[in-house]
């Protein structure tokens, strides 16, 4: 099903609008941005807008344009290329990363530095390391489900899957992978919690959390240099390329971005994915039947479809034009910020048949959820592992899982880059209990 996509026409001119442009970045938009993105794809596929931060940027919404832009090295990842007005200064990255000397990571640099760092990091963050980590991910998944069942599930068959499951799972997983001692992992959970509030916490809270994390990582790197282990930070320290090693700042920045980029994407993958399954019962039932039969194929294609349908990263991280160029027929000036809207590109009917339909068996699914080109997400194998394990285990252990509120009551976190739920209340029949949830 859906093996043959419709033809792609990257230079189809926009059609004249019959209605005014939709409002962007409102709470209503955050709840369901897809109708607005459909309007932009049709009428203004490369659209200049003012973001909530006051920064003006171009939004790229069609799949073909998005894929080209993600691979175009004239669009730099280095914020130094932003021709930013005074009122927008410092508003295009992670708050506090500049002051904390955490800028030298893969999301902020271009070749040849990017090539060198990615090659070094790839030596430590290997597919073999991720595959060997699978039993630990399964153990963490089961432990977290046990925790909320022991805490209150046996009494009321209810939980918040964001705070009690989707959020702690990738935090503890990436901490274990990095080599953060168990006794320190709750500190990381607190710092990470502040970082994903996107303005919902105290003023300056994100920058303070970044600073604390930077200080901790510097100390941990010193310890790992003295007593290396079989963990990712030790691997980063050992990695070398023609005699070159990561500097301490580079190692700290890489550990930071692996944690920052690696956990929130997985929180949202699990949260958004479970919501999509709960609101598409036929697809959820297909997956449960497949899992019960001991099959893995539908789970594997299903995770890719959940990434495409309502993925964890709404907009790719910032890019800045280093020379005049055209994207989708639109002139972009030197220094202009460009944001590729992955959520819009992955629902483009010029690339995906019936793009607003959730089909877990979709085969032709070259979604852009993890990017494209030299900045393709290094942590994609780990996120896929965590997503597959989380979804399969929840559906196996809590087979009658259902939403605890009406879908329109759910609230989405603010923020420009990521797309994720604040909470995901669910109900279920506790294992060993009789009756229906909520009865």
Tab-separated table of C-alpha atoms in Angstrom:
chain	number	residue	atom	x	y	z
A	1	UNK	CA	0.000	0.000	0.000
A	2	UNK	CA	1.329	3.436	-0.906
A	3	UNK	CA	4.399	1.961	-2.614
A	4	UNK	CA	4.112	4.384	-5.546
A	5	UNK	CA	4.110	8.070	-4.587
A	6	UNK	CA	2.570	10.689	-6.826
A	7	UNK	CA	5.059	12.522	-9.051
A	8	UNK	CA	7.029	15.268	-7.355
A	9	UNK	CA	6.876	18.719	-8.965
A	10	UNK	CA	9.372	20.846	-7.038
A	11	UNK	CA	8.811	24.012	-9.035
A	12	UNK	CA	5.019	24.081	-9.241
A	13	UNK	CA	4.137	27.764	-8.845
A	14	UNK	CA	2.017	28.746	-5.831
A	15	UNK	CA	-1.690	29.107	-6.494
A	16	UNK	CA	-3.369	32.460	-5.751
A	17	UNK	CA	-4.897	32.284	-2.250
A	18	UNK	CA	-8.656	32.306	-1.857
A	19	UNK	CA	-8.365	33.059	1.850
A	20	UNK	CA	-5.932	35.081	3.977
A	21	UNK	CA	-2.796	33.452	5.355
A	22	UNK	CA	-3.435	31.503	8.560
A	23	UNK	CA	-2.085	32.708	11.889
A	24	UNK	CA	1.096	30.892	12.830
A	25	UNK	CA	2.545	30.073	16.256
A	26	UNK	CA	-0.692	30.571	18.225
A	27	UNK	CA	-1.953	28.014	20.735
A	28	UNK	CA	-4.563	26.918	18.217
A	29	UNK	CA	-1.833	26.460	15.620
A	30	UNK	CA	0.260	24.409	18.087
A	31	UNK	CA	-2.645	22.030	18.624
A	32	UNK	CA	-2.945	21.244	14.905
A	33	UNK	CA	-0.492	23.037	12.593
A	34	UNK	CA	-1.178	20.834	9.590
A	35	UNK	CA	-4.006	22.850	7.951
A	36	UNK	CA	-1.816	25.979	8.116
A	37	UNK	CA	1.105	24.100	6.624
A	38	UNK	CA	-1.133	22.814	3.813
A	39	UNK	CA	-2.095	26.441	3.047
A	40	UNK	CA	1.560	27.487	2.970
A	41	UNK	CA	2.581	24.583	0.730
A	42	UNK	CA	-0.074	25.591	-1.782
A	43	UNK	CA	0.078	29.386	-1.647
A	44	UNK	CA	3.416	30.437	-0.101
A	45	UNK	CA	5.767	27.435	-0.053
A	46	UNK	CA	8.786	29.556	0.929
A	47	UNK	CA	7.258	32.074	3.313
A	48	UNK	CA	8.906	34.900	5.258
A	49	UNK	CA	7.411	35.407	8.696
A	50	UNK	CA	8.180	36.953	12.063
A	51	UNK	CA	8.666	34.327	14.732
A	52	UNK	CA	7.477	34.739	18.334
A	53	UNK	CA	11.061	35.664	19.304
A	54	UNK	CA	10.996	38.646	16.931
A	55	UNK	CA	13.406	37.009	14.473
A	56	UNK	CA	12.304	37.045	10.831
A	57	UNK	CA	12.933	33.832	8.913
A	58	UNK	CA	11.961	31.930	5.781
A	59	UNK	CA	9.807	28.824	6.242
A	60	UNK	CA	10.326	26.084	3.622
A	61	UNK	CA	7.277	23.803	3.468
A	62	UNK	CA	7.343	21.618	0.319
A	63	UNK	CA	9.123	18.262	0.412
A	64	UNK	CA	11.318	18.742	-2.676
A	65	UNK	CA	12.415	22.227	-1.564
A	66	UNK	CA	12.967	21.008	1.990
A	67	UNK	CA	15.155	18.115	0.910
A	68	UNK	CA	17.243	20.403	-1.307
A	69	UNK	CA	17.605	23.019	1.431
A	70	UNK	CA	18.688	20.456	4.030
A	71	UNK	CA	21.543	19.376	1.747
A	72	UNK	CA	22.522	22.845	0.447
A	73	UNK	CA	25.856	23.826	2.001
A	74	UNK	CA	25.235	27.466	1.121
A	75	UNK	CA	22.831	27.322	4.049
A	76	UNK	CA	25.220	27.361	6.978
A	77	UNK	CA	24.530	25.959	10.441
A	78	UNK	CA	26.897	28.483	12.028
A	79	UNK	CA	24.961	31.321	13.763
A	80	UNK	CA	27.858	33.659	12.956
A	81	UNK	CA	26.390	33.905	9.441
A	82	UNK	CA	23.101	35.374	10.720
A	83	UNK	CA	22.661	38.985	9.669
A	84	UNK	CA	20.747	39.623	12.869
A	85	UNK	CA	19.285	42.936	14.016
A	86	UNK	CA	20.038	44.022	17.560
A	87	UNK	CA	16.596	43.047	18.886
A	88	UNK	CA	17.030	39.461	17.637
A	89	UNK	CA	20.556	38.881	18.914
A	90	UNK	CA	21.103	35.514	20.552
A	91	UNK	CA	17.588	34.217	19.834
A	92	UNK	CA	18.393	31.535	17.303
A	93	UNK	CA	19.894	28.741	19.398
A	94	UNK	CA	19.604	26.947	22.701
A	95	UNK	CA	19.457	29.530	25.511
A	96	UNK	CA	22.724	29.691	27.398
A	97	UNK	CA	24.793	27.478	25.106
A	98	UNK	CA	27.007	30.382	23.967
A	99	UNK	CA	27.869	31.560	27.489
A	100	UNK	CA	28.431	27.973	28.600
A	101	UNK	CA	30.933	27.427	25.735
A	102	UNK	CA	28.803	24.647	24.263
A	103	UNK	CA	28.549	25.985	20.714
A	104	UNK	CA	31.015	23.605	19.041
A	105	UNK	CA	28.591	20.770	18.402
A	106	UNK	CA	27.278	19.254	15.172
A	107	UNK	CA	24.163	21.456	14.991
A	108	UNK	CA	26.211	24.689	14.908
A	109	UNK	CA	29.138	24.017	12.613
A	110	UNK	CA	29.895	23.447	8.912
A	111	UNK	CA	32.556	21.489	7.015
A	112	UNK	CA	35.432	20.994	7.413
A	113	UNK	CA	34.979	21.214	11.221
A	114	UNK	CA	31.658	19.376	10.994
A	115	UNK	CA	33.253	16.598	8.926
A	116	UNK	CA	36.069	16.112	11.449
A	117	UNK	CA	33.805	16.173	14.517
A	118	UNK	CA	31.162	13.904	13.023
A	119	UNK	CA	33.810	11.373	12.016
A	120	UNK	CA	35.249	11.410	15.538
A	121	UNK	CA	31.862	11.110	17.210
A	122	UNK	CA	30.791	8.351	14.802
A	123	UNK	CA	33.740	6.278	16.020
A	124	UNK	CA	32.288	6.359	19.524
A	125	UNK	CA	28.553	6.389	18.772
A	126	UNK	CA	28.427	3.268	16.604
A	127	UNK	CA	25.433	1.164	15.492
A	128	UNK	CA	27.046	-1.744	17.356
A	129	UNK	CA	27.057	0.273	20.598
A	130	UNK	CA	23.372	1.148	20.105
A	131	UNK	CA	22.432	-2.472	19.300
A	132	UNK	CA	24.257	-3.708	22.392
A	133	UNK	CA	22.238	-1.210	24.424
A	134	UNK	CA	18.869	-2.775	23.446
A	135	UNK	CA	18.516	-4.987	26.566
A	136	UNK	CA	19.085	-1.953	28.822
A	137	UNK	CA	16.426	0.044	26.949
A	138	UNK	CA	13.986	-2.853	27.423
A	139	UNK	CA	14.880	-3.048	31.130
A	140	UNK	CA	14.334	0.686	31.627
A	141	UNK	CA	11.023	0.530	29.745
A	142	UNK	CA	9.697	-2.265	31.932
A	143	UNK	CA	10.961	-0.601	35.110
A	144	UNK	CA	9.144	2.639	34.314
A	145	UNK	CA	5.878	0.825	33.569
A	146	UNK	CA	6.313	-1.140	36.819
A	147	UNK	CA	6.863	2.148	38.660
A	148	UNK	CA	3.644	3.816	37.593
A	149	UNK	CA	1.712	0.572	38.085
A	150	UNK	CA	3.111	0.226	41.607
A	151	UNK	CA	2.589	3.913	42.344
A	152	UNK	CA	-1.074	4.156	41.501
A	153	UNK	CA	-1.963	2.057	38.463
A	154	UNK	CA	-3.198	-0.904	40.469
A	155	UNK	CA	-5.639	1.386	42.251
A	156	UNK	CA	-6.985	3.548	39.468
A	157	UNK	CA	-5.590	2.259	36.162
A	158	UNK	CA	-4.311	5.674	35.096
A	159	UNK	CA	-1.041	7.465	34.393
A	160	UNK	CA	0.496	10.437	32.606
A	161	UNK	CA	2.607	8.837	29.909
A	162	UNK	CA	4.712	11.954	29.359
A	163	UNK	CA	5.935	12.598	32.903
A	164	UNK	CA	5.906	8.988	34.086
A	165	UNK	CA	7.207	7.234	30.989
A	166	UNK	CA	8.115	9.109	27.781
A	167	UNK	CA	10.194	11.761	29.588
A	168	UNK	CA	12.279	9.624	31.985
A	169	UNK	CA	12.966	6.765	29.537
A	170	UNK	CA	15.299	8.630	27.124
A	171	UNK	CA	16.870	10.658	29.944
A	172	UNK	CA	17.938	7.572	31.852
A	173	UNK	CA	18.877	5.790	28.622
A	174	UNK	CA	21.150	8.546	27.314
A	175	UNK	CA	22.664	9.038	30.784
A	176	UNK	CA	23.520	5.327	30.923
A	177	UNK	CA	24.941	5.459	27.410
A	178	UNK	CA	27.043	8.570	28.177
A	179	UNK	CA	28.324	7.050	31.412
A	180	UNK	CA	26.594	9.359	33.914
A	181	UNK	CA	26.577	7.534	37.277
A	182	UNK	CA	23.131	6.424	38.468
A	183	UNK	CA	23.330	8.613	41.570
A	184	UNK	CA	23.687	11.733	39.359
A	185	UNK	CA	20.970	10.940	36.828
A	186	UNK	CA	18.138	12.630	38.716
A	187	UNK	CA	20.074	15.914	38.462
A	188	UNK	CA	20.137	15.445	34.693
A	189	UNK	CA	16.405	14.725	34.772
A	190	UNK	CA	15.798	18.030	36.586
A	191	UNK	CA	17.992	20.034	34.180
A	192	UNK	CA	16.407	18.385	31.168
A	193	UNK	CA	12.934	19.075	32.536
A	194	UNK	CA	13.729	22.774	32.699
A	195	UNK	CA	15.134	22.747	29.178
A	196	UNK	CA	11.995	21.330	27.538
A	197	UNK	CA	9.578	23.734	29.202
A	198	UNK	CA	10.236	26.233	26.388
A	199	UNK	CA	9.565	29.316	28.438
A	200	UNK	CA	7.131	27.668	30.828
A	201	UNK	CA	9.586	27.767	33.728
A	202	UNK	CA	11.238	30.598	35.655
A	203	UNK	CA	12.936	33.337	33.642
A	204	UNK	CA	16.482	32.322	32.776
A	205	UNK	CA	15.865	28.769	33.974
A	206	UNK	CA	16.989	27.129	30.735
A	207	UNK	CA	20.278	29.037	30.651
A	208	UNK	CA	20.937	28.153	34.305
A	209	UNK	CA	20.243	24.477	33.592
A	210	UNK	CA	22.590	24.560	30.601
A	211	UNK	CA	25.304	26.136	32.761
A	212	UNK	CA	24.885	23.484	35.472
A	213	UNK	CA	24.970	20.729	32.886
A	214	UNK	CA	28.138	22.220	31.350
A	215	UNK	CA	29.871	22.295	34.726
A	216	UNK	CA	28.897	18.725	35.455
A	217	UNK	CA	30.017	17.465	32.034
A	218	UNK	CA	33.428	19.154	32.417
A	219	UNK	CA	33.910	17.390	35.751
A	220	UNK	CA	32.708	14.063	34.328
A	221	UNK	CA	35.078	14.311	31.352
A	222	UNK	CA	38.008	14.871	33.741
A	223	UNK	CA	36.977	11.747	35.664
A	224	UNK	CA	36.639	9.675	32.485
A	225	UNK	CA	40.076	10.762	31.292
A	226	UNK	CA	41.531	9.406	34.522
A	227	UNK	CA	39.338	6.288	34.687
A	228	UNK	CA	37.796	5.526	31.294
A	229	UNK	CA	34.968	3.033	31.016
A	230	UNK	CA	32.902	1.342	28.330
A	231	UNK	CA	30.619	4.349	27.827
A	232	UNK	CA	30.059	7.016	25.214
A	233	UNK	CA	31.954	9.836	26.942
A	234	UNK	CA	34.987	7.571	27.358
A	235	UNK	CA	34.577	6.669	23.689
A	236	UNK	CA	34.494	10.349	22.726
A	237	UNK	CA	37.698	10.932	24.682
A	238	UNK	CA	39.420	7.949	23.045
A	239	UNK	CA	38.263	8.718	19.500
A	240	UNK	CA	40.988	10.094	17.272
A	241	UNK	CA	41.375	10.895	13.599
A	242	UNK	CA	44.895	11.116	12.179
A	243	UNK	CA	46.147	11.952	15.659
A	244	UNK	CA	43.414	14.542	16.308
A	245	UNK	CA	41.240	14.230	19.387
A	246	UNK	CA	38.198	16.103	20.584
A	247	UNK	CA	39.139	19.049	22.776
A	248	UNK	CA	37.504	19.232	26.188
A	249	UNK	CA	35.087	21.906	24.952
A	250	UNK	CA	34.231	19.801	21.910
A	251	UNK	CA	33.689	16.678	24.020
A	252	UNK	CA	31.466	18.589	26.459
A	253	UNK	CA	29.513	20.192	23.619
A	254	UNK	CA	29.016	16.831	21.911
A	255	UNK	CA	27.861	15.148	25.123
A	256	UNK	CA	25.515	18.079	25.718
A	257	UNK	CA	23.925	17.991	22.277
A	258	UNK	CA	23.611	14.199	22.315
A	259	UNK	CA	21.691	14.567	25.557
A	260	UNK	CA	19.687	17.633	24.550
A	261	UNK	CA	18.820	16.526	21.017
A	262	UNK	CA	18.627	12.858	21.934
A	263	UNK	CA	16.139	12.973	24.747
A	264	UNK	CA	13.503	15.511	23.701
A	265	UNK	CA	13.073	14.007	20.247
A	266	UNK	CA	12.416	10.622	21.851
A	267	UNK	CA	10.012	12.063	24.441
A	268	UNK	CA	7.997	13.504	21.568
A	269	UNK	CA	8.307	10.420	19.367
A	270	UNK	CA	6.796	8.274	22.122
A	271	UNK	CA	4.158	10.822	23.182
A	272	UNK	CA	3.044	11.844	19.692
A	273	UNK	CA	3.233	8.253	18.483
A	274	UNK	CA	1.096	6.809	21.272
A	275	UNK	CA	-1.442	9.606	20.791
A	276	UNK	CA	-1.627	8.837	17.060
A	277	UNK	CA	-2.218	5.152	17.796
A	278	UNK	CA	-4.875	5.861	20.425
A	279	UNK	CA	-6.749	8.138	18.020
A	280	UNK	CA	-6.447	5.645	15.127
A	281	UNK	CA	-7.813	2.438	16.696
A	282	UNK	CA	-7.746	0.371	13.485
A	283	UNK	CA	-4.025	1.014	13.032
A	284	UNK	CA	-3.354	0.344	16.705
A	285	UNK	CA	-5.271	-2.961	16.472
A	286	UNK	CA	-3.229	-3.968	13.401
A	287	UNK	CA	-0.032	-3.343	15.291
A	288	UNK	CA	-1.200	-5.252	18.363
A	289	UNK	CA	-2.148	-8.267	16.236
A	290	UNK	CA	1.253	-8.154	14.547
A	291	UNK	CA	3.097	-7.939	17.865
A	292	UNK	CA	1.013	-10.784	19.320
A	293	UNK	CA	2.077	-12.939	16.352
A	294	UNK	CA	5.728	-12.228	17.149
A	295	UNK	CA	6.275	-10.142	14.012
A	296	UNK	CA	8.490	-7.053	13.832
A	297	UNK	CA	7.959	-5.713	10.295
A	298	UNK	CA	4.864	-3.629	11.073
A	299	UNK	CA	6.501	-2.194	14.205
A	300	UNK	CA	9.510	-1.105	12.143
A	301	UNK	CA	7.516	0.527	9.337
A	302	UNK	CA	5.054	1.828	11.928
A	303	UNK	CA	7.664	3.829	13.826
A	304	UNK	CA	8.754	5.427	10.549
A	305	UNK	CA	5.140	6.307	9.779
A	306	UNK	CA	4.645	7.824	13.233
A	307	UNK	CA	7.772	9.920	12.608
A	308	UNK	CA	6.293	11.129	9.318
A	309	UNK	CA	2.697	11.593	10.453
A	310	UNK	CA	3.273	13.704	13.563
A	311	UNK	CA	6.981	13.722	14.200
A	312	UNK	CA	8.934	14.972	17.210
A	313	UNK	CA	10.821	17.711	15.317
A	314	UNK	CA	8.497	20.223	13.667
A	315	UNK	CA	11.163	22.496	12.166
A	316	UNK	CA	14.766	21.631	11.393
A	317	UNK	CA	17.299	23.664	13.364
A	318	UNK	CA	18.503	27.019	12.091
A	319	UNK	CA	20.275	27.614	8.803
A	320	UNK	CA	21.698	30.908	7.483
A	321	UNK	CA	22.345	31.893	3.862
A	322	UNK	CA	26.044	32.505	3.182
A	323	UNK	CA	25.372	33.838	-0.336
A	324	UNK	CA	22.331	34.901	-2.342
A	325	UNK	CA	20.359	31.839	-3.412
A	326	UNK	CA	16.936	30.685	-4.561
A	327	UNK	CA	14.845	28.160	-2.674
A	328	UNK	CA	11.627	27.012	-4.307
A	329	UNK	CA	11.769	29.967	-6.686
A	330	UNK	CA	12.169	32.458	-3.841
A	331	UNK	CA	15.214	34.734	-3.515
A	332	UNK	CA	17.002	34.426	-0.174
A	333	UNK	CA	19.440	37.167	0.862
A	334	UNK	CA	22.825	36.700	2.521
A	335	UNK	CA	22.431	36.320	6.292
A	336	UNK	CA	18.740	35.405	6.179
A	337	UNK	CA	17.637	32.584	8.509
A	338	UNK	CA	15.954	29.607	6.844
A	339	UNK	CA	13.828	27.087	8.739
A	340	UNK	CA	12.852	23.886	6.969
A	341	UNK	CA	9.410	22.814	8.185
A	342	UNK	CA	9.765	19.045	8.433
A	343	UNK	CA	6.154	18.643	9.576
A	344	UNK	CA	4.907	20.359	6.411
A	345	UNK	CA	7.285	18.540	4.058
A	346	UNK	CA	6.331	15.152	5.478
A	347	UNK	CA	2.638	15.792	4.704
A	348	UNK	CA	3.300	17.005	1.147
A	349	UNK	CA	0.850	15.285	-1.261
A	350	UNK	CA	3.356	15.797	-4.083
A	351	UNK	CA	5.576	13.242	-2.318
A	352	UNK	CA	3.339	11.053	-0.144
A	353	UNK	CA	0.094	9.408	-1.254
A	354	UNK	CA	-2.739	10.354	1.122
A	355	UNK	CA	-0.311	12.157	3.442
A	356	UNK	CA	-2.914	12.930	6.138
A	357	UNK	CA	-3.701	9.220	6.484
A	358	UNK	CA	-1.850	7.190	9.126
A	359	UNK	CA	-0.753	3.907	7.514
A	360	UNK	CA	1.663	1.876	9.629
A	361	UNK	CA	2.519	-0.338	6.666
A	362	UNK	CA	3.565	2.580	4.424
A	363	UNK	CA	6.639	1.377	2.562
A	364	UNK	CA	7.691	4.309	0.427
A	365	UNK	CA	8.379	6.544	3.387
A	366	UNK	CA	11.503	8.624	2.932
A	367	UNK	CA	10.382	11.105	5.565
A	368	UNK	CA	12.605	13.936	6.740
A	369	UNK	CA	11.976	13.399	10.440
A	370	UNK	CA	15.686	12.924	11.133
A	371	UNK	CA	16.856	15.410	8.529
A	372	UNK	CA	18.798	14.811	5.325
A	373	UNK	CA	22.328	15.323	4.062
A	374	UNK	CA	25.436	15.773	6.198
A	375	UNK	CA	23.374	16.839	9.220
A	376	UNK	CA	21.231	13.676	9.241
A	377	UNK	CA	20.625	12.826	12.889
A	378	UNK	CA	23.480	10.796	14.332
A	379	UNK	CA	21.211	9.496	17.111
A	380	UNK	CA	18.467	8.177	14.810
A	381	UNK	CA	19.261	4.472	15.510
A	382	UNK	CA	18.986	5.054	19.269
A	383	UNK	CA	15.714	6.988	18.934
A	384	UNK	CA	14.267	4.247	16.723
A	385	UNK	CA	15.312	1.599	19.242
A	386	UNK	CA	13.711	3.515	22.123
A	387	UNK	CA	10.567	4.279	20.122
A	388	UNK	CA	10.056	0.699	18.991
A	389	UNK	CA	10.717	-0.687	22.459
A	390	UNK	CA	8.438	1.829	24.203
A	391	UNK	CA	5.497	1.410	21.820
A	392	UNK	CA	5.694	-2.389	21.651
A	393	UNK	CA	6.027	-2.792	25.429
A	394	UNK	CA	3.173	-0.427	26.264
A	395	UNK	CA	0.814	-2.147	23.827
A	396	UNK	CA	1.837	-5.586	25.067
A	397	UNK	CA	1.605	-4.873	28.788
A	398	UNK	CA	-1.369	-2.486	28.695
A	399	UNK	CA	-3.405	-3.864	25.766
A	400	UNK	CA	-6.540	-1.781	26.416
A	401	UNK	CA	-4.660	1.504	26.827
A	402	UNK	CA	-6.856	4.492	26.000
A	403	UNK	CA	-6.846	8.271	26.331
A	404	UNK	CA	-7.872	9.580	29.727
A	405	UNK	CA	-9.244	12.849	28.294
A	406	UNK	CA	-10.809	13.990	25.048
A	407	UNK	CA	-8.153	14.700	22.381
A	408	UNK	CA	-9.112	18.394	22.229
A	409	UNK	CA	-8.278	18.740	25.940
A	410	UNK	CA	-4.611	17.882	25.371
A	411	UNK	CA	-2.108	20.733	25.437
A	412	UNK	CA	1.084	21.007	23.420
A	413	UNK	CA	4.313	22.553	24.641
A	414	UNK	CA	5.295	25.882	23.161
A	415	UNK	CA	8.549	26.188	21.298
A	416	UNK	CA	9.713	26.578	17.743
A	417	UNK	CA	11.690	23.465	16.826
A	418	UNK	CA	10.091	20.578	18.702
A	419	UNK	CA	6.512	19.309	18.694
A	420	UNK	CA	5.401	17.524	21.856
A	421	UNK	CA	2.633	17.144	24.402
A	422	UNK	CA	2.682	18.670	27.876
A	423	UNK	CA	0.854	15.655	29.293
A	424	UNK	CA	-0.718	12.454	27.977
A	425	UNK	CA	-3.269	11.126	30.492
A	426	UNK	CA	-4.190	7.492	29.824
A	427	UNK	CA	-6.399	4.826	31.364
A	428	UNK	CA	-5.992	1.057	31.304
A	429	UNK	CA	-6.955	-2.113	33.096
A	430	UNK	CA	-4.093	-2.885	35.506
A	431	UNK	CA	-2.541	-6.296	34.836
A	432	UNK	CA	-4.372	-8.911	36.881
A	433	UNK	CA	-7.388	-6.673	37.501
A	434	UNK	CA	-10.851	-7.231	36.096
A	435	UNK	CA	-13.296	-4.762	34.580
A	436	UNK	CA	-12.816	-1.880	32.197
A	437	UNK	CA	-10.714	1.244	32.782
A	438	UNK	CA	-12.637	3.820	34.732
A	439	UNK	CA	-15.498	1.445	35.546
